[in-house]
Short mmCIF file of N, CA and C in Angstrom, two decimals:
data_model
loop_
_atom_site.label_atom_id
_atom_site.label_comp_id
_atom_site.label_asym_id
_atom_site.label_seq_id
_atom_site.Cartn_x
_atom_site.Cartn_y
_atom_site.Cartn_z
N MET A 1 10.60 21.83 90.83
CA MET A 1 9.64 20.74 90.75
C MET A 1 8.66 21.04 91.78
N HIS A 2 7.37 20.88 91.35
CA HIS A 2 6.31 21.05 92.35
C HIS A 2 5.44 19.75 92.33
N ILE A 3 5.29 19.20 93.53
CA ILE A 3 4.50 18.03 93.68
C ILE A 3 3.17 18.39 94.30
N ALA A 4 2.08 18.19 93.61
CA ALA A 4 0.67 18.56 94.08
C ALA A 4 -0.06 17.24 94.48
N ILE A 5 -0.52 17.25 95.68
CA ILE A 5 -1.26 16.08 96.20
C ILE A 5 -2.69 16.52 96.46
N THR A 6 -3.63 15.69 95.99
CA THR A 6 -5.02 15.87 96.34
C THR A 6 -5.44 14.66 97.19
N THR A 7 -6.03 14.93 98.36
CA THR A 7 -6.33 13.75 99.22
C THR A 7 -7.73 13.99 99.80
N LEU A 8 -8.23 12.94 100.32
CA LEU A 8 -9.55 13.01 101.03
C LEU A 8 -9.17 13.71 102.40
N PRO A 9 -10.15 14.40 102.97
CA PRO A 9 -9.90 15.01 104.24
C PRO A 9 -9.62 13.96 105.34
N GLY A 10 -9.02 14.41 106.41
CA GLY A 10 -8.79 13.51 107.54
C GLY A 10 -7.35 13.50 107.95
N TYR A 11 -6.44 13.83 107.11
CA TYR A 11 -5.03 13.79 107.49
C TYR A 11 -4.72 15.08 108.30
N THR A 12 -3.91 14.87 109.28
CA THR A 12 -3.53 15.99 110.16
C THR A 12 -2.49 16.89 109.44
N PRO A 13 -2.34 18.08 109.83
CA PRO A 13 -1.24 18.89 109.34
C PRO A 13 0.11 18.25 109.46
N GLU A 14 0.36 17.58 110.58
CA GLU A 14 1.59 16.91 110.82
C GLU A 14 1.84 15.72 109.81
N GLU A 15 0.75 14.97 109.60
CA GLU A 15 0.88 13.91 108.57
C GLU A 15 1.17 14.43 107.22
N LYS A 16 0.56 15.51 106.87
CA LYS A 16 0.84 16.15 105.52
C LYS A 16 2.30 16.68 105.43
N LYS A 17 2.78 17.20 106.52
CA LYS A 17 4.15 17.69 106.52
C LYS A 17 5.12 16.59 106.36
N ARG A 18 4.81 15.36 107.10
CA ARG A 18 5.70 14.21 106.97
C ARG A 18 5.74 13.71 105.59
N LEU A 19 4.60 13.65 104.96
CA LEU A 19 4.46 13.20 103.53
C LEU A 19 5.30 14.12 102.65
N ALA A 20 5.17 15.41 102.85
CA ALA A 20 5.85 16.40 101.99
C ALA A 20 7.34 16.26 102.16
N ARG A 21 7.81 16.02 103.45
CA ARG A 21 9.26 15.93 103.70
C ARG A 21 9.76 14.59 103.02
N ALA A 22 9.00 13.57 103.14
CA ALA A 22 9.43 12.30 102.57
C ALA A 22 9.44 12.40 101.00
N LEU A 23 8.49 13.05 100.41
CA LEU A 23 8.51 13.23 98.95
C LEU A 23 9.74 14.10 98.53
N LYS A 24 10.05 15.11 99.27
CA LYS A 24 11.19 16.04 99.02
C LYS A 24 12.51 15.18 99.12
N GLU A 25 12.60 14.36 100.13
CA GLU A 25 13.81 13.51 100.25
C GLU A 25 13.90 12.48 99.08
N MET A 26 12.78 11.94 98.75
CA MET A 26 12.77 10.88 97.69
C MET A 26 13.22 11.62 96.32
N ALA A 27 12.71 12.77 96.08
CA ALA A 27 13.08 13.52 94.83
C ALA A 27 14.61 13.77 94.88
N ALA A 28 15.09 14.16 96.08
CA ALA A 28 16.61 14.37 96.21
C ALA A 28 17.38 13.08 95.96
N SER A 29 16.84 11.97 96.40
CA SER A 29 17.49 10.72 96.20
C SER A 29 17.70 10.25 94.74
N VAL A 30 16.79 10.89 93.83
CA VAL A 30 16.91 10.54 92.43
C VAL A 30 17.53 11.67 91.64
N GLY A 31 18.19 12.63 92.35
CA GLY A 31 18.96 13.64 91.71
C GLY A 31 18.34 15.03 91.54
N VAL A 32 17.08 15.19 92.13
CA VAL A 32 16.44 16.49 92.00
C VAL A 32 17.04 17.38 93.15
N ALA A 33 17.48 18.59 92.86
CA ALA A 33 17.97 19.44 93.93
C ALA A 33 16.89 19.77 94.90
N SER A 34 17.09 19.44 96.19
CA SER A 34 16.05 19.58 97.16
C SER A 34 15.55 20.96 97.31
N PHE A 35 16.36 22.02 97.02
CA PHE A 35 15.86 23.39 97.19
C PHE A 35 14.91 23.72 96.07
N THR A 36 14.84 22.91 95.09
CA THR A 36 13.85 23.19 93.97
C THR A 36 12.50 22.51 94.15
N VAL A 37 12.36 21.76 95.23
CA VAL A 37 11.14 20.95 95.33
C VAL A 37 10.21 21.59 96.32
N SER A 38 8.92 21.73 95.93
CA SER A 38 7.96 22.17 96.77
C SER A 38 6.75 21.18 96.71
N VAL A 39 5.95 21.16 97.73
CA VAL A 39 4.80 20.16 97.82
C VAL A 39 3.66 20.89 98.38
N SER A 40 2.47 20.63 97.71
CA SER A 40 1.24 21.11 98.28
C SER A 40 0.30 19.96 98.47
N VAL A 41 -0.59 20.08 99.51
CA VAL A 41 -1.57 19.12 99.75
C VAL A 41 -2.97 19.80 99.83
N LYS A 42 -3.85 19.29 99.01
CA LYS A 42 -5.23 19.85 98.98
C LYS A 42 -6.20 18.79 99.34
N ASP A 43 -7.10 19.11 100.29
CA ASP A 43 -8.13 18.19 100.70
C ASP A 43 -9.31 18.32 99.75
N LEU A 44 -9.95 17.26 99.34
CA LEU A 44 -11.03 17.25 98.49
C LEU A 44 -12.15 16.45 99.13
N PRO A 45 -13.34 16.94 99.26
CA PRO A 45 -14.49 16.23 99.91
C PRO A 45 -14.74 14.85 99.19
N MET A 46 -15.16 13.83 99.93
CA MET A 46 -15.40 12.58 99.41
C MET A 46 -16.49 12.66 98.25
N GLU A 47 -17.41 13.55 98.40
CA GLU A 47 -18.46 13.61 97.40
C GLU A 47 -17.98 14.09 96.03
N LYS A 48 -16.76 14.73 96.04
CA LYS A 48 -16.19 15.19 94.75
C LYS A 48 -15.07 14.31 94.26
N TRP A 49 -14.72 13.26 95.10
CA TRP A 49 -13.49 12.47 94.70
C TRP A 49 -13.70 11.75 93.42
N THR A 50 -14.74 10.92 93.21
CA THR A 50 -14.92 10.15 92.07
C THR A 50 -14.92 11.00 90.77
N GLU A 51 -15.61 12.15 90.76
CA GLU A 51 -15.59 13.09 89.65
C GLU A 51 -14.09 13.56 89.33
N PHE A 52 -13.46 13.91 90.39
CA PHE A 52 -12.04 14.39 90.30
C PHE A 52 -11.19 13.30 89.62
N ILE A 53 -11.24 12.07 90.11
CA ILE A 53 -10.43 11.02 89.61
C ILE A 53 -10.71 10.74 88.21
N HIS A 54 -12.06 10.59 87.86
CA HIS A 54 -12.46 10.29 86.53
C HIS A 54 -12.13 11.36 85.49
N GLU A 55 -12.08 12.60 85.92
CA GLU A 55 -11.80 13.65 84.99
C GLU A 55 -10.35 13.93 84.68
N LEU A 56 -9.52 13.25 85.57
CA LEU A 56 -7.98 13.41 85.32
C LEU A 56 -7.60 12.63 83.99
N PRO A 57 -6.94 13.31 83.12
CA PRO A 57 -6.51 12.55 81.96
C PRO A 57 -5.56 11.44 82.23
N ASP A 58 -5.68 10.28 81.62
CA ASP A 58 -4.88 9.12 81.91
C ASP A 58 -3.36 9.51 81.84
N GLU A 59 -3.02 10.33 80.92
CA GLU A 59 -1.56 10.69 80.77
C GLU A 59 -1.01 11.56 81.88
N LYS A 60 -1.91 12.05 82.72
CA LYS A 60 -1.48 12.92 83.85
C LYS A 60 -1.34 12.08 85.08
N ILE A 61 -1.83 10.84 85.04
CA ILE A 61 -1.71 9.94 86.24
C ILE A 61 -0.52 9.08 86.03
N ILE A 62 0.52 9.24 86.91
CA ILE A 62 1.77 8.45 86.81
C ILE A 62 1.50 7.06 87.37
N ILE A 63 0.91 6.92 88.52
CA ILE A 63 0.56 5.69 89.06
C ILE A 63 -1.00 5.56 89.25
N PRO A 64 -1.63 4.97 88.27
CA PRO A 64 -3.12 4.90 88.27
C PRO A 64 -3.71 4.01 89.30
N GLU A 65 -5.03 4.24 89.57
CA GLU A 65 -5.80 3.29 90.36
C GLU A 65 -5.83 1.98 89.64
N ALA A 66 -6.15 0.90 90.24
CA ALA A 66 -6.17 -0.42 89.65
C ALA A 66 -6.96 -0.41 88.38
N ASP A 67 -8.16 0.03 88.44
CA ASP A 67 -9.05 0.13 87.22
C ASP A 67 -9.90 1.37 87.31
N LYS A 68 -9.47 2.41 86.65
CA LYS A 68 -10.14 3.66 86.74
C LYS A 68 -11.58 3.54 86.25
N SER A 69 -11.89 2.73 85.32
CA SER A 69 -13.21 2.66 84.69
C SER A 69 -14.26 2.01 85.63
N SER A 70 -13.78 1.03 86.53
CA SER A 70 -14.69 0.38 87.40
C SER A 70 -14.63 0.86 88.77
N LYS A 71 -13.65 1.68 89.11
CA LYS A 71 -13.53 2.11 90.58
C LYS A 71 -14.56 3.20 90.82
N ARG A 72 -15.38 2.84 91.78
CA ARG A 72 -16.44 3.82 92.25
C ARG A 72 -16.23 4.07 93.69
N CYS A 73 -15.88 5.26 94.13
CA CYS A 73 -15.61 5.54 95.52
C CYS A 73 -16.97 5.90 96.23
#
């Protein structure tokens, strides 16, 4: 399993590592073998964020924003 995270810039490498570790532990807690889990974190500039979010197909977003149609970052 690979977990891909796209975030706005500003998180430190240590914060990203802590998040990745927590996601790996959470995956293990629901039965995913931890050795099969990898996590990537990609920074996306704020000026590209809205376009990125609005181009994601709804079926690809597991936990959506409150209202994708009216959310303007």
